[in-house]
Every structure is written in structure tokens, then in C-alpha cells.
XYZ file of C-alpha atoms in Angstrom:
661
model
C 23.029 -111.349 -149.308
C 21.758 -114.909 -149.353
C 23.992 -115.735 -146.366
C 22.444 -112.905 -144.344
C 18.952 -114.054 -145.245
C 19.848 -117.563 -144.188
C 21.231 -116.356 -140.843
C 18.116 -114.230 -140.314
C 15.902 -117.198 -141.142
C 17.760 -119.430 -138.684
C 17.439 -116.751 -136.025
C 13.706 -116.490 -136.575
C 13.351 -120.282 -136.346
C 15.356 -120.406 -133.115
C 13.207 -117.621 -131.664
C 10.039 -119.401 -132.804
C 11.299 -122.649 -131.288
C 12.079 -120.902 -128.036
C 8.648 -119.304 -127.897
C 7.008 -122.664 -128.426
C 9.212 -124.216 -125.743
C 8.034 -121.581 -123.283
C 4.439 -122.516 -124.064
C 5.463 -126.071 -123.241
C 3.118 -128.772 -124.334
C 3.692 -128.812 -128.107
C 7.058 -130.476 -127.625
C 5.985 -132.992 -125.019
C 6.062 -136.230 -126.976
C 3.718 -137.982 -124.533
C 0.934 -135.592 -125.540
C 1.205 -136.523 -129.205
C -1.477 -139.149 -129.883
C 0.257 -140.124 -133.132
C 3.283 -141.438 -131.268
C 3.446 -145.138 -130.267
C 2.221 -145.689 -126.716
C 5.565 -147.106 -125.634
C 7.311 -143.916 -126.789
C 4.774 -141.761 -124.949
C 5.189 -143.738 -121.733
C 8.980 -143.449 -121.876
C 8.860 -139.726 -122.550
C 6.419 -139.009 -119.726
C 8.218 -141.248 -117.269
C 11.441 -139.369 -117.961
C 9.811 -136.061 -117.025
C 8.319 -137.189 -113.696
C 9.651 -136.515 -110.220
C 9.644 -139.212 -107.543
C 6.667 -137.497 -105.889
C 4.715 -137.595 -109.133
C 5.548 -141.249 -109.678
C 4.513 -142.331 -106.200
C 1.275 -140.368 -106.508
C 0.433 -142.402 -109.615
C 0.719 -145.596 -107.549
C -1.938 -144.443 -105.056
C -5.655 -145.183 -105.391
C -7.930 -143.473 -102.868
C -11.656 -143.525 -102.177
C -13.747 -140.611 -103.366
C -14.832 -139.897 -99.761
C -11.338 -138.676 -98.818
C -10.621 -136.931 -102.123
C -10.957 -133.370 -103.308
C -9.794 -131.745 -106.499
C -6.970 -130.064 -104.551
C -5.869 -133.336 -102.930
C -5.765 -135.039 -106.313
C -3.674 -132.131 -107.628
C -1.319 -131.655 -104.677
C -0.507 -135.335 -104.185
C -0.531 -136.268 -107.900
C -3.056 -139.027 -107.121
C -3.142 -141.567 -109.936
C -6.519 -143.158 -109.279
C -9.774 -142.799 -107.389
C -12.481 -145.335 -106.708
C -15.919 -145.816 -105.307
C -16.013 -148.603 -102.768
C -19.291 -150.512 -102.426
C -22.056 -147.974 -101.872
C -19.745 -144.950 -102.199
C -21.824 -142.612 -104.361
C -21.979 -138.851 -105.001
C -25.391 -138.690 -103.305
C -28.404 -140.971 -102.723
C -30.197 -141.825 -105.976
C -27.407 -140.075 -107.907
C -28.117 -139.765 -111.622
C -25.616 -140.582 -114.358
C -25.069 -136.840 -114.763
C -24.273 -136.527 -111.044
C -21.604 -139.197 -111.449
C -20.136 -137.545 -114.551
C -19.911 -134.182 -112.809
C -18.225 -135.703 -109.745
C -15.639 -137.628 -111.758
C -14.904 -134.596 -113.933
C -14.381 -132.385 -110.884
C -11.718 -134.771 -109.613
C -10.226 -135.077 -113.074
C -9.816 -131.317 -113.351
C -7.558 -131.496 -110.317
C -5.361 -134.027 -112.107
C -5.265 -131.993 -115.310
C -4.116 -128.900 -113.412
C -0.889 -130.593 -112.291
C 2.462 -129.758 -113.897
C 2.303 -132.670 -116.342
C -1.495 -132.957 -116.565
C -1.569 -136.730 -116.076
C -5.248 -137.787 -115.889
C -6.386 -139.941 -112.998
C -8.274 -143.186 -113.648
C -11.546 -143.748 -111.747
C -12.496 -147.331 -110.860
C -15.639 -149.013 -109.543
C -16.964 -152.488 -108.732
C -19.293 -153.057 -111.672
C -19.475 -156.791 -111.021
C -23.005 -157.603 -112.248
C -23.862 -154.539 -114.215
C -23.125 -151.039 -112.891
C -24.332 -152.190 -109.510
C -23.475 -149.131 -107.390
C -25.613 -146.841 -109.507
C -29.285 -146.069 -108.978
C -31.497 -147.273 -111.868
C -28.668 -149.202 -113.546
C -29.384 -152.612 -115.067
C -28.445 -155.343 -112.578
C -27.534 -158.605 -114.289
C -27.509 -162.021 -112.609
C -24.488 -162.671 -110.434
C -21.753 -164.833 -111.941
C -22.964 -168.147 -110.504
C -26.121 -167.763 -112.575
C -24.227 -166.672 -115.680
C -22.097 -169.807 -115.387
C -25.296 -171.858 -115.572
C -26.075 -170.355 -118.989
C -22.958 -171.940 -120.581
C -23.177 -169.022 -123.037
C -19.924 -167.052 -123.590
C -21.534 -164.973 -126.345
C -24.176 -163.807 -123.864
C -21.384 -162.880 -121.462
C -19.731 -160.756 -124.129
C -22.982 -158.872 -124.728
C -23.373 -158.338 -120.970
C -19.823 -156.993 -120.841
C -20.615 -154.582 -123.659
C -23.786 -153.319 -121.953
C -22.009 -152.960 -118.609
C -19.164 -151.011 -120.214
C -21.586 -148.549 -121.801
C -23.418 -147.961 -118.507
C -20.141 -147.495 -116.627
C -18.843 -145.059 -119.252
C -22.185 -143.242 -119.124
C -21.288 -142.197 -115.574
C -17.843 -140.927 -116.570
C -15.951 -143.960 -115.257
C -13.384 -145.792 -117.436
C -12.362 -148.684 -115.154
C -14.382 -151.654 -113.808
C -13.095 -154.085 -111.178
C -14.486 -157.079 -113.084
C -14.636 -159.934 -113.885
C -14.069 -162.134 -110.865
C -12.562 -165.315 -112.334
C -12.275 -167.228 -109.071
C -12.973 -170.952 -109.173
C -15.167 -171.523 -106.114
C -14.437 -174.990 -104.754
C -16.536 -174.678 -101.606
C -19.986 -173.027 -101.451
C -19.396 -172.089 -97.829
C -17.300 -169.210 -99.204
C -19.128 -165.875 -98.936
C -18.009 -164.858 -102.427
C -19.055 -168.080 -104.168
C -21.728 -166.269 -106.194
C -18.962 -164.136 -107.718
C -17.540 -167.313 -109.275
C -18.886 -168.675 -112.552
C -18.256 -172.301 -111.626
C -16.358 -174.938 -109.683
C -15.051 -176.082 -113.085
C -12.057 -174.079 -114.387
C -13.080 -174.786 -117.999
C -16.385 -172.955 -117.582
C -14.644 -170.057 -115.836
C -12.219 -169.859 -118.782
C -15.115 -169.691 -121.252
C -16.828 -166.936 -119.308
C -13.782 -164.652 -119.641
C -15.408 -163.623 -122.926
C -17.047 -160.927 -120.805
C -13.675 -159.138 -121.109
C -14.207 -158.892 -124.870
C -17.448 -157.057 -124.123
C -15.989 -154.787 -121.456
C -12.847 -153.860 -123.396
C -13.549 -154.814 -127.004
C -12.197 -157.677 -129.081
C -8.427 -157.667 -129.195
C -7.038 -157.301 -132.754
C -5.378 -160.307 -134.325
C -1.615 -160.296 -134.009
C -1.612 -158.226 -130.823
C 1.432 -158.620 -128.616
C 1.023 -161.150 -125.816
C -0.070 -159.591 -122.541
C -0.506 -156.022 -123.802
C -3.758 -154.369 -122.610
C -6.374 -153.465 -125.188
C -9.379 -151.131 -124.867
C -11.348 -150.425 -128.039
C -12.657 -146.903 -127.511
C -14.680 -144.376 -125.523
C -17.588 -146.789 -124.931
C -15.319 -149.450 -123.417
C -13.649 -149.742 -120.010
C -10.461 -151.203 -118.612
C -11.337 -154.560 -117.052
C -9.773 -156.265 -114.040
C -9.253 -160.013 -113.672
C -9.510 -160.911 -109.987
C -8.454 -162.150 -107.479
C -5.014 -163.464 -108.311
C -4.820 -166.314 -107.419
C -6.547 -169.167 -105.577
C -9.186 -167.105 -103.772
C -11.873 -169.729 -104.413
C -9.916 -172.581 -102.873
C -9.506 -171.542 -99.250
C -9.888 -174.045 -96.439
C -13.579 -174.546 -95.523
C -14.415 -171.661 -97.858
C -13.318 -169.097 -95.284
C -12.903 -165.728 -96.977
C -9.373 -164.299 -97.187
C -8.001 -167.562 -95.793
C -5.378 -170.059 -96.910
C -5.482 -172.154 -100.084
C -3.615 -175.403 -99.554
C -2.556 -176.958 -102.842
C 0.632 -177.767 -104.717
C 1.753 -175.892 -107.828
C -0.002 -178.412 -110.054
C -3.309 -177.793 -108.251
C -2.861 -174.054 -108.463
C -2.022 -174.150 -112.165
C -4.701 -176.657 -113.164
C -7.641 -175.271 -111.149
C -7.111 -171.625 -110.261
C -4.769 -170.276 -112.948
C -6.246 -171.259 -116.360
C -8.735 -168.365 -116.572
C -5.852 -165.907 -116.155
C -4.213 -167.291 -119.310
C -7.426 -166.544 -121.200
C -7.930 -163.130 -119.611
C -4.407 -162.041 -120.525
C -4.771 -163.436 -124.055
C -7.921 -161.296 -124.376
C -5.985 -158.141 -123.467
C -7.222 -157.596 -119.910
C -5.854 -154.273 -118.679
C -5.400 -154.957 -114.959
C -5.185 -157.812 -112.459
C -6.226 -157.541 -108.808
C -4.422 -159.513 -106.102
C -6.283 -161.782 -103.674
C -6.526 -161.280 -99.928
C -5.955 -165.009 -99.547
C -2.732 -166.911 -98.982
C -1.208 -169.804 -100.894
C 0.265 -172.451 -98.596
C 0.592 -169.852 -95.854
C 2.134 -167.084 -97.959
C 0.094 -163.907 -98.418
C -0.655 -163.283 -102.080
C -0.125 -159.531 -101.630
C 3.524 -160.295 -100.802
C 4.096 -163.126 -103.293
C 6.895 -162.060 -105.649
C 7.136 -165.555 -107.141
C 3.577 -165.505 -108.494
C 3.077 -161.783 -109.184
C 6.418 -160.795 -110.696
C 7.759 -164.211 -111.608
C 4.656 -165.906 -113.006
C 2.119 -163.197 -113.893
C 4.489 -160.564 -115.235
C 7.243 -162.958 -116.280
C 5.869 -166.253 -117.586
C 2.458 -164.923 -118.661
C 3.995 -161.685 -120.007
C 1.263 -159.514 -118.494
C 2.009 -155.878 -119.395
C -0.918 -154.111 -117.714
C -0.852 -152.989 -114.104
C -1.345 -155.066 -110.965
C -3.593 -153.557 -108.294
C -4.060 -154.489 -104.652
C -7.442 -155.212 -103.140
C -9.069 -152.777 -100.701
C -6.550 -152.327 -97.845
C -5.020 -155.525 -99.164
C -1.449 -154.676 -98.272
C -2.509 -153.947 -94.677
C -3.424 -157.634 -94.332
C 0.150 -158.749 -95.023
C 0.777 -158.365 -91.291
C -1.245 -159.788 -88.428
C -2.972 -157.870 -87.035
C -3.558 -155.796 -90.173
C -1.674 -152.505 -90.447
C 0.591 -153.363 -87.515
C 3.742 -152.632 -89.561
C 2.613 -150.580 -92.514
C 6.066 -149.653 -93.776
C 6.882 -153.356 -94.024
C 3.584 -153.953 -95.855
C 4.394 -151.221 -98.384
C 7.867 -152.674 -98.902
C 6.728 -156.270 -99.371
C 3.791 -155.483 -101.647
C 5.718 -153.186 -103.980
C 8.671 -155.585 -104.160
C 6.218 -158.422 -104.855
C 5.130 -156.560 -107.990
C 1.952 -154.668 -107.051
C 1.849 -151.453 -109.078
C -1.182 -149.584 -107.746
C -2.199 -149.675 -104.087
C -5.904 -149.448 -103.201
C -5.205 -147.646 -99.958
C -8.088 -146.330 -99.849
C -8.150 -143.760 -96.996
C -4.825 -142.865 -95.321
C -2.920 -142.037 -98.483
C -0.367 -139.699 -96.882
C 0.990 -142.579 -94.805
C 1.451 -144.690 -97.937
C 3.109 -141.863 -99.872
C 5.456 -141.007 -96.993
C 6.443 -144.636 -96.403
C 7.075 -145.379 -100.070
C 9.077 -142.162 -100.440
C 11.230 -143.186 -97.486
C 11.767 -146.706 -98.857
C 12.865 -145.432 -102.270
C 15.089 -142.637 -100.965
C 16.824 -145.117 -98.669
C 17.171 -147.653 -101.496
C 15.038 -150.392 -99.926
C 13.103 -150.181 -103.203
C 15.000 -149.421 -106.398
C 13.825 -146.743 -108.835
C 13.577 -149.434 -111.540
C 10.709 -151.039 -109.602
C 8.925 -147.682 -109.298
C 9.394 -147.002 -113.006
C 8.016 -150.460 -113.844
C 4.898 -149.785 -111.750
C 4.274 -146.279 -113.063
C 5.055 -147.268 -116.653
C 2.371 -149.953 -116.479
C -0.175 -147.519 -115.034
C 0.590 -144.962 -117.747
C 0.355 -147.672 -120.421
C -3.237 -148.428 -119.378
C -4.127 -144.733 -119.231
C -2.756 -144.135 -122.729
C -4.530 -147.273 -123.980
C -7.818 -145.955 -122.592
C -7.362 -142.655 -124.427
C -7.510 -140.690 -121.174
C -4.873 -138.217 -122.330
C -6.967 -137.324 -125.393
C -10.376 -137.517 -123.687
C -9.869 -137.044 -119.942
C -13.278 -135.480 -119.279
C -16.550 -137.335 -119.733
C -19.637 -135.829 -121.323
C -23.343 -136.521 -120.966
C -23.830 -138.237 -124.321
C -24.420 -141.704 -122.846
C -26.482 -140.897 -119.745
C -29.658 -142.418 -121.202
C -27.893 -145.782 -121.533
C -28.056 -146.366 -117.769
C -30.887 -148.831 -117.207
C -31.944 -148.639 -120.855
C -34.673 -150.954 -122.076
C -32.250 -152.739 -124.396
C -29.986 -153.561 -121.450
C -32.928 -154.663 -119.316
C -34.073 -156.944 -122.133
C -30.580 -158.436 -122.207
C -30.632 -158.972 -118.449
C -34.049 -160.622 -118.755
C -32.593 -162.989 -121.363
C -29.704 -163.758 -119.024
C -32.126 -164.579 -116.201
C -34.090 -166.973 -118.425
C -30.953 -168.801 -119.498
C -29.511 -168.956 -115.964
C -32.438 -170.692 -114.261
C -31.904 -174.385 -113.521
C -34.904 -176.697 -113.230
C -34.084 -179.282 -110.558
C -37.445 -181.039 -110.212
C -40.585 -181.031 -112.318
C -43.347 -183.147 -110.852
C -43.345 -185.897 -108.270
C -42.931 -188.453 -111.045
C -41.979 -188.460 -114.723
C -45.610 -188.370 -115.900
C -46.661 -185.493 -113.658
C -44.919 -182.360 -114.987
C -45.872 -179.151 -113.229
C -43.992 -176.683 -115.409
C -44.809 -174.766 -117.511
C -47.597 -173.364 -115.371
C -50.956 -172.440 -116.904
C -51.601 -168.711 -117.063
C -55.372 -168.925 -117.046
C -56.687 -170.380 -113.798
C -58.972 -169.115 -111.080
C -56.574 -168.178 -108.293
C -52.891 -168.641 -107.514
C -50.823 -168.019 -104.408
C -47.418 -166.375 -104.430
C -45.627 -166.770 -101.098
C -42.222 -166.260 -99.505
C -39.969 -163.429 -98.347
C -38.146 -163.224 -101.699
C -41.205 -162.843 -103.939
C -41.575 -159.087 -103.619
C -38.092 -157.921 -102.631
C -35.859 -156.429 -105.296
C -32.904 -156.262 -102.933
C -33.106 -159.964 -102.105
C -33.211 -160.993 -105.752
C -30.209 -158.776 -106.598
C -28.017 -159.952 -103.710
C -24.816 -158.361 -102.426
C -22.807 -155.787 -104.358
C -26.005 -153.928 -105.244
C -26.368 -150.214 -104.395
C -24.716 -150.911 -101.021
C -21.709 -153.171 -100.425
C -23.799 -155.740 -98.544
C -26.852 -155.237 -100.751
C -30.229 -154.103 -99.482
C -33.756 -155.209 -98.628
C -36.940 -153.885 -100.191
C -37.942 -152.128 -103.379
C -36.973 -148.500 -102.727
C -33.258 -148.331 -103.526
C -33.221 -148.939 -107.253
C -35.650 -149.760 -110.055
C -36.573 -153.122 -111.501
C -39.267 -155.795 -111.523
C -39.821 -158.156 -108.616
C -40.767 -161.752 -109.320
C -44.215 -161.165 -107.801
C -44.813 -158.247 -110.145
C -43.547 -160.323 -113.069
C -45.931 -163.167 -112.246
C -48.863 -160.765 -111.914
C -48.072 -159.317 -115.342
C -47.575 -162.724 -116.977
C -50.825 -164.458 -116.048
C -54.175 -164.043 -117.736
C -56.118 -160.904 -116.816
C -58.818 -163.035 -115.211
C -56.401 -164.981 -112.999
C -56.353 -163.737 -109.429
C -52.870 -163.493 -107.879
C -52.752 -163.372 -104.091
C -49.498 -162.672 -102.254
C -48.886 -163.784 -98.689
C -45.330 -163.644 -97.415
C -45.698 -166.254 -94.683
C -49.094 -167.992 -94.809
C -50.055 -170.795 -92.460
C -51.417 -174.084 -93.792
C -55.022 -173.301 -92.840
C -54.926 -170.115 -94.882
C -53.659 -172.029 -97.902
C -56.212 -174.824 -97.579
C -59.132 -172.453 -97.144
C -58.554 -170.349 -100.273
C -58.902 -172.989 -102.969
C -55.754 -172.026 -104.892
C -55.077 -173.765 -108.211
C -51.345 -173.782 -107.430
C -48.696 -171.814 -105.538
C -45.288 -170.318 -106.320
C -43.042 -170.140 -103.246
C -39.989 -167.855 -103.517
C -37.465 -168.174 -100.688
C -33.693 -168.303 -100.199
C -30.781 -166.354 -98.731
C -30.595 -162.734 -97.625
C -27.950 -160.542 -99.325
C -24.338 -160.710 -98.174
C -20.863 -159.910 -99.431
C -17.423 -161.346 -98.714
C -16.794 -162.537 -95.132
C -20.325 -161.649 -94.041
C -21.490 -164.437 -96.348
C -19.216 -167.171 -95.031
C -21.434 -169.981 -93.750
C -20.678 -173.404 -92.362
C -24.379 -174.392 -92.378
C -25.711 -173.010 -95.708
C -29.273 -172.909 -94.416
C -32.204 -171.123 -95.977
C -33.245 -167.849 -94.348
C -36.245 -168.104 -92.032
C -39.155 -168.416 -92.414
C -38.411 -170.147 -95.730
C -38.617 -173.759 -94.501
C -41.955 -173.098 -92.785
C -43.369 -171.439 -95.893
C -42.409 -174.467 -97.994
C -43.988 -176.830 -95.444
C -47.195 -174.824 -95.022
C -47.793 -174.121 -98.699
C -46.525 -177.270 -100.390
C -48.339 -179.437 -97.870
C -51.643 -177.897 -98.899
C -51.498 -177.191 -102.659
C -49.457 -178.036 -105.731
C -46.371 -175.833 -105.506
C -43.313 -174.600 -107.370
C -40.419 -173.532 -105.141
C -37.993 -170.947 -106.525
C -34.707 -170.639 -104.617
C -33.000 -167.225 -104.606
C -29.439 -167.848 -103.441
C -25.803 -167.199 -104.192
C -24.941 -170.903 -104.046
C -26.467 -174.303 -103.382
C -28.070 -174.386 -99.936
C -29.615 -177.128 -97.809
C -32.735 -178.266 -99.658
C -32.790 -182.074 -99.453
C -35.134 -182.290 -96.401
C -37.853 -180.335 -98.220
C -37.725 -181.993 -101.645
C -40.326 -184.775 -101.082
C -43.062 -182.203 -100.437
C -42.114 -179.958 -103.379
C -43.736 -180.490 -106.788
C -41.254 -178.439 -108.815
C -37.957 -176.846 -107.818
C -36.074 -174.036 -109.564
C -32.624 -172.612 -108.773
C -32.848 -168.931 -109.738
C -29.554 -167.839 -108.106
C -29.379 -164.026 -107.721
C -31.182 -162.885 -110.882
C -30.921 -159.101 -110.520
C -33.455 -156.445 -111.410
C -35.332 -158.210 -114.200
C -37.763 -160.576 -112.493
C -39.674 -161.165 -115.742
C -36.900 -163.555 -116.722
C -38.205 -165.895 -114.019
C -41.840 -165.639 -115.046
C -40.847 -166.132 -118.710
C -39.811 -169.722 -118.045
C -42.265 -170.558 -115.273
C -45.149 -169.974 -117.701
C -43.562 -171.482 -120.795
C -42.895 -168.405 -122.885
C -39.368 -169.825 -122.942
C -38.034 -173.221 -121.969
C -35.664 -174.059 -119.137
C -32.114 -174.554 -120.467
C -29.741 -173.782 -117.547
C -27.294 -176.376 -116.225
C -25.734 -176.437 -112.768
C -22.363 -174.713 -112.828
C -21.618 -176.260 -109.470
C -22.519 -179.391 -107.569
C -25.581 -179.318 -105.306
C -24.686 -181.195 -102.127
C -26.926 -183.345 -99.949
C -25.468 -182.215 -96.608
C -22.762 -179.728 -95.654
C -20.797 -182.612 -94.135
C -19.859 -183.583 -97.697
C -18.078 -180.289 -98.358
C -15.866 -179.545 -100.109
C -17.172 -181.773 -102.909
C -16.566 -181.073 -106.581
C -17.150 -183.029 -109.755
C -14.454 -185.656 -110.152
C -13.876 -186.151 -106.426
C -13.668 -189.755 -105.192
C -16.392 -189.090 -102.593
C -18.743 -187.487 -105.133
C -22.333 -188.196 -104.048
C -24.415 -185.134 -104.917
C -28.067 -184.333 -104.545
C -27.907 -182.836 -108.038
C -24.675 -183.352 -109.996
C -22.628 -180.724 -111.787
C -24.224 -180.094 -115.204
C -27.699 -181.226 -114.119
C -30.721 -179.332 -115.379
C -34.127 -180.482 -116.629
C -35.535 -178.850 -119.728
C -38.985 -177.740 -120.815
C -40.266 -176.678 -124.198
C -41.563 -173.279 -125.105
C -45.345 -173.123 -125.333
C -46.145 -170.013 -127.335
C -49.909 -170.264 -126.917
C -49.592 -169.858 -123.165
C -48.649 -166.246 -123.672
C -52.366 -165.705 -124.284
C -54.098 -168.276 -122.123
C -53.879 -171.801 -120.831
C -56.147 -173.007 -123.634
C -53.470 -174.931 -125.493
C -55.933 -177.737 -126.293
C -57.823 -175.515 -128.739
C -54.871 -174.711 -130.934
C -54.455 -178.076 -132.777
C -58.059 -177.844 -134.036
C -57.512 -174.557 -135.889
C -56.354 -176.285 -139.147
C -59.367 -178.657 -139.033
C -61.754 -175.737 -138.622
C -60.136 -173.951 -141.551
C -60.546 -177.050 -143.759
C -64.284 -177.182 -143.023
C -64.576 -173.451 -143.776
C -62.923 -173.892 -147.189
C -65.091 -176.943 -147.993
C -68.200 -174.963 -147.110
C -67.147 -172.057 -149.302
C -66.406 -174.456 -152.178
C -69.850 -176.074 -152.115
C -71.500 -172.712 -151.591
C -69.788 -171.463 -154.748
C -70.884 -174.567 -156.675
C -74.455 -174.066 -155.548
C -74.504 -170.356 -156.489
C -72.987 -171.034 -159.882
């Protein structure tokens, strides 16, 4: 009897097992969050077809994607290029809904592998309307404050996650060696040591990596963190004459000592992805460089995350670009690139890679390496457990706490280059209580100019209508005493200035926004009419000149006529950070993160060079002390007498008491 019961029991178990197998997912190890990530990756990889694997290697722009395309081609990743948004002035909820719609296409595939959405959040969540825009990296380098960078990374991660996006193409850890480069403002410094220190932003974006973690393994701490991307590997800041996407001429020692150190730190901090540079090293395109990508990055540095191309980066392997796309696919994948930012013609990429694998030009082991790395990052992010975003964080976008942090970053990034025409004639801090002040210059009341490139649109914008924030003019008007008259004139002539009896003037001029090659400049001149504004205003009244720029620009000819000079870089949306230090609520503390040249003929010129003869040397920065009383008025002279007055009051009360008693 017991034998029959046992046989019946076994039969029931087999039937139950079979029923569960028909339902499928319970016995898919990769869906079990309790399993080690390596086990999950191996299990999932073993279930995938070649088509599914190649789809994972494709990243396409949202403008060519639909939920059905994501499903039918097994697309592994989507992105928003600069300015690619769901709709103008899209809210955080609009972003969440868009990303989720695409994600539902991924989840409806046979294996339900979630896609990963990426975006260029390079100084805050800069594509998104109303997001907090932090200073660009050149300004953050001037703070010399890695802890501040970590807090900025944390705030950026929360705002990115608030829009349903788990992947940020940041930080740029280029070492800009020539300010003529159009991406120089994306670099923290000409000094690799400072760039290394600033990689602490990764700890904010991803979370602090646990002690004892395996070398090179990506780490992301939870649902409020994002996968980061160290870019652009490697040598992008060292191209000849600073020409974007050009050739970096240096030996291995130069590459390792100048351009590589920050990658050691980024990988040690668990960075999830690395993006390859458009540039070449000694004539060899980085997107086809097996020695550095597979040999050095994946081999020597033991990087276990995935390697991603730049936008149409593999197309540039050939000249002209895209002239032999099959060859470009072959070379880039064999070099070790795992995910290809296509971003538009994805069917061509999929067809070419399929052909190359089926005809054994690329071995399946290379495909499995690429896809395994992509899946590792997705599992690490928790996308399999939480593939769809919710609206719980939408109020974090542009929150006051984040704007306060950005304002702090602006204060700490400003570098005071001149303060008075002699040591005994300090101009800053400025008094808040005077009769009338002039604010002049094209950059005083232009939010787009003070944010720079990579803001709302790829090349940035002009004006105050495309996102929210505080212009420097508005910040000055709010900072001064209520009885001080602030007059703004964008381009006044000298007669106007002389005739209005101003107590002093603040002139705010600089560069117009640009990004990448559009910013390459062999002259580094100030945008017109900036020089004329400086001449007309500073020749007629005591003036402070504030430079808004992504790098040092030609300023030496104008310095004799300027009373005080401030490098404000590209401060972002929080203009109050500028007024905070101009009026002494906080002191100037920033130090130059790069050398300020006298003439462009000296370039390239970096600290330590034999021909080093700067206008302002690397590390230069005057300081001022905080004057708390100026937050109320300019009447600082009255404050020291308060204790004396109190003494007389107490003496009077004492004798009055004696008399009454």
C-alpha cells in the first residue's frame, strides 16, 4: 500500500512540475533575485538566440523607437540624444510614461529582458525642463571639493531616476590639455590628479561601493541611483590643437600618466560603463583599438561592466564616416565595444553583425562577452525586479534642496582673478546699500548663456524661456538693499555710463553656448559686444567684470581698465551663487583648475611645461572674507560699536538702580 502511495505521490509531483514548466517563469533561474548575479547572467545567456543577443548590443534613439520595434528587434537600450525629449517642456511624469511605454515592449518579449534607457546628464539632468543645472565640470574642478561632487552626483541621480531613467552618460573624465578644444568645459582640469579626485561624483551617482568588492565589478546601490559612464576612453582631451575628435600624439607613458589615471579611480569606484572616444591615439581610431579596450581596459584594469560606443562612433572608424559600415561593425566589436550607440539605422547594424557572426568573422564568444556584460549591469541596476518606473520621485526634479546645492557649487567654483588696481584698493565684496548701480553685458540676463552647452538642447540655448532658474541680474537685484537702484543696460555707451552717476558697475560677458566641434576655437575670443562693453563701462565707473565661459579666453588686453575680475565659468541655473560672493555673504575660495594664458600663441601650455608663462597660473585664486553684516546693508562700520553701546546701557541701568534704591 505504501508503495502505491509513493508512486501516486511521485506522479502528482511530476504532473505539478510539468504544469509549472508550462507556465514557464518559475524555473527560469535568471528571474530569481536570490541567485548570484553571475549565475543569473549565465542562465539567461544560455537561453538567448543570436537575434536576441545582437538586439541587446544595439542602442537606438527614442525618435526612431516604438514599443513594437523594441519588442520585435529585442533592442537592449534606448537613449535621448541632446535635446531629444518626449515633448517641449516635458514634465517628469511625461518622461516616466514615455520610458515605461518603451519598457513594456521589452517586457513583452519571449524572455522579458528589460531595456536600459540612457541620457546625457552631464551637469545635472540637463535635457529636462525645470531640472537643476549645476556648473559645468571646469567650474567644479575649481572647487577642489570631491565631497561636493559626491553630493552633486547624488542629486543628479535622484533627478534622473525621477524621470524613469536608470543610466547617465557621466562623468566626463577627460584631461583637457588645450582650451581650444570645444569640450574643454566638460573636463575638470588640465591636471590628472584633480580629475582623479573629482571621480567621487561616481559615488554619488551610483552609491559608495562596499568594502571588499571585486575589482572592476559594477556597483549601483538602489532605485535612487543610476549606472554611471566614465568617458571618453581615452585621450580625448589631448588632441592636436584641441581639435575635437582628432588625434592625440603621445607615447604610452604620456597616455598612462596624463589621460588614464582617472579611469583607475572610476573602475575602483565601481563605475558601470565606459564610453569610447571619437579621437585617435597616434593615428589609430579608439573605436577600433583592441589593445586599449580589450587588452588594457578589460584585461589589465579588470573592468567587468560594459563598453559603449559614442554617438555614431563606429561610423567614424572609416573616412568618410559610414563608407564601409560592415567593416566598422567588425572592427568595433572585435576591439571590445559591447553596446553600439547607433542611434538611428539599427536594422543595418543588426543585419551586418548577424552576417559577421554567422560567417564566423566574429566568434560567438565575443558576442557572449558583450551581452553578458550588458546583462550584468542590468541585473546590478535591479531592472529585472523593478523594470517600470513610478511617479514617487517626480517632485525631486528641480527641488529647492538641489537648487541650494547648485548655488553652493557656484559659490565655490568662482575664481577671483583681480580685486582692485592695487593691493590697498579692494573692490570686492561690493556694498549692497548704495544709490545706484549698473549691470551691463549680454550674459547678465540670459539663463541659456550662463548654463552653456548640453542644456535643454544639444548646443544649449539663448534667453530665459526654455527652463527655470535665476539669472545673475535677477540675483543681484534680489541681493542688494531695497533702496539701491539697479539699472540694466546690455550694451551701454560711455556717455550713458558717465551721465547716470553710478556708484559702481557689474559687467557680465563671455562666450555663447556651444558643444563639441562647434566649440572648437583657435582664437578663444570673447563674444561681441563684450570687449566694447568692458571698455565703455570700466572706462567710466568702478567696475567688476564677470566672465561666463567654458574655458580661459583672451582677457589680457582688457585687464588694466578692469577693477575686479571674476571667472564664473558656466554656472548653471542658480545665479544667486554669483551674487552670494560678489556681495560678501560668502568669500571667494575657488582656484584655477587650468592655466589662464596670455595669448593663444602660447597654446598648448600646461603647468609644468618648460615654456610656462601664464597670465594667471594653475591654482591661482584670490580670496575674500565673508561679511555677514552686508546681508542687511553696507553699514558695516556701525557693527563694532554695538558692544560699546551695550556697556553704556548697563552702566546707566546700574546707576539708575543705585539712585532709586
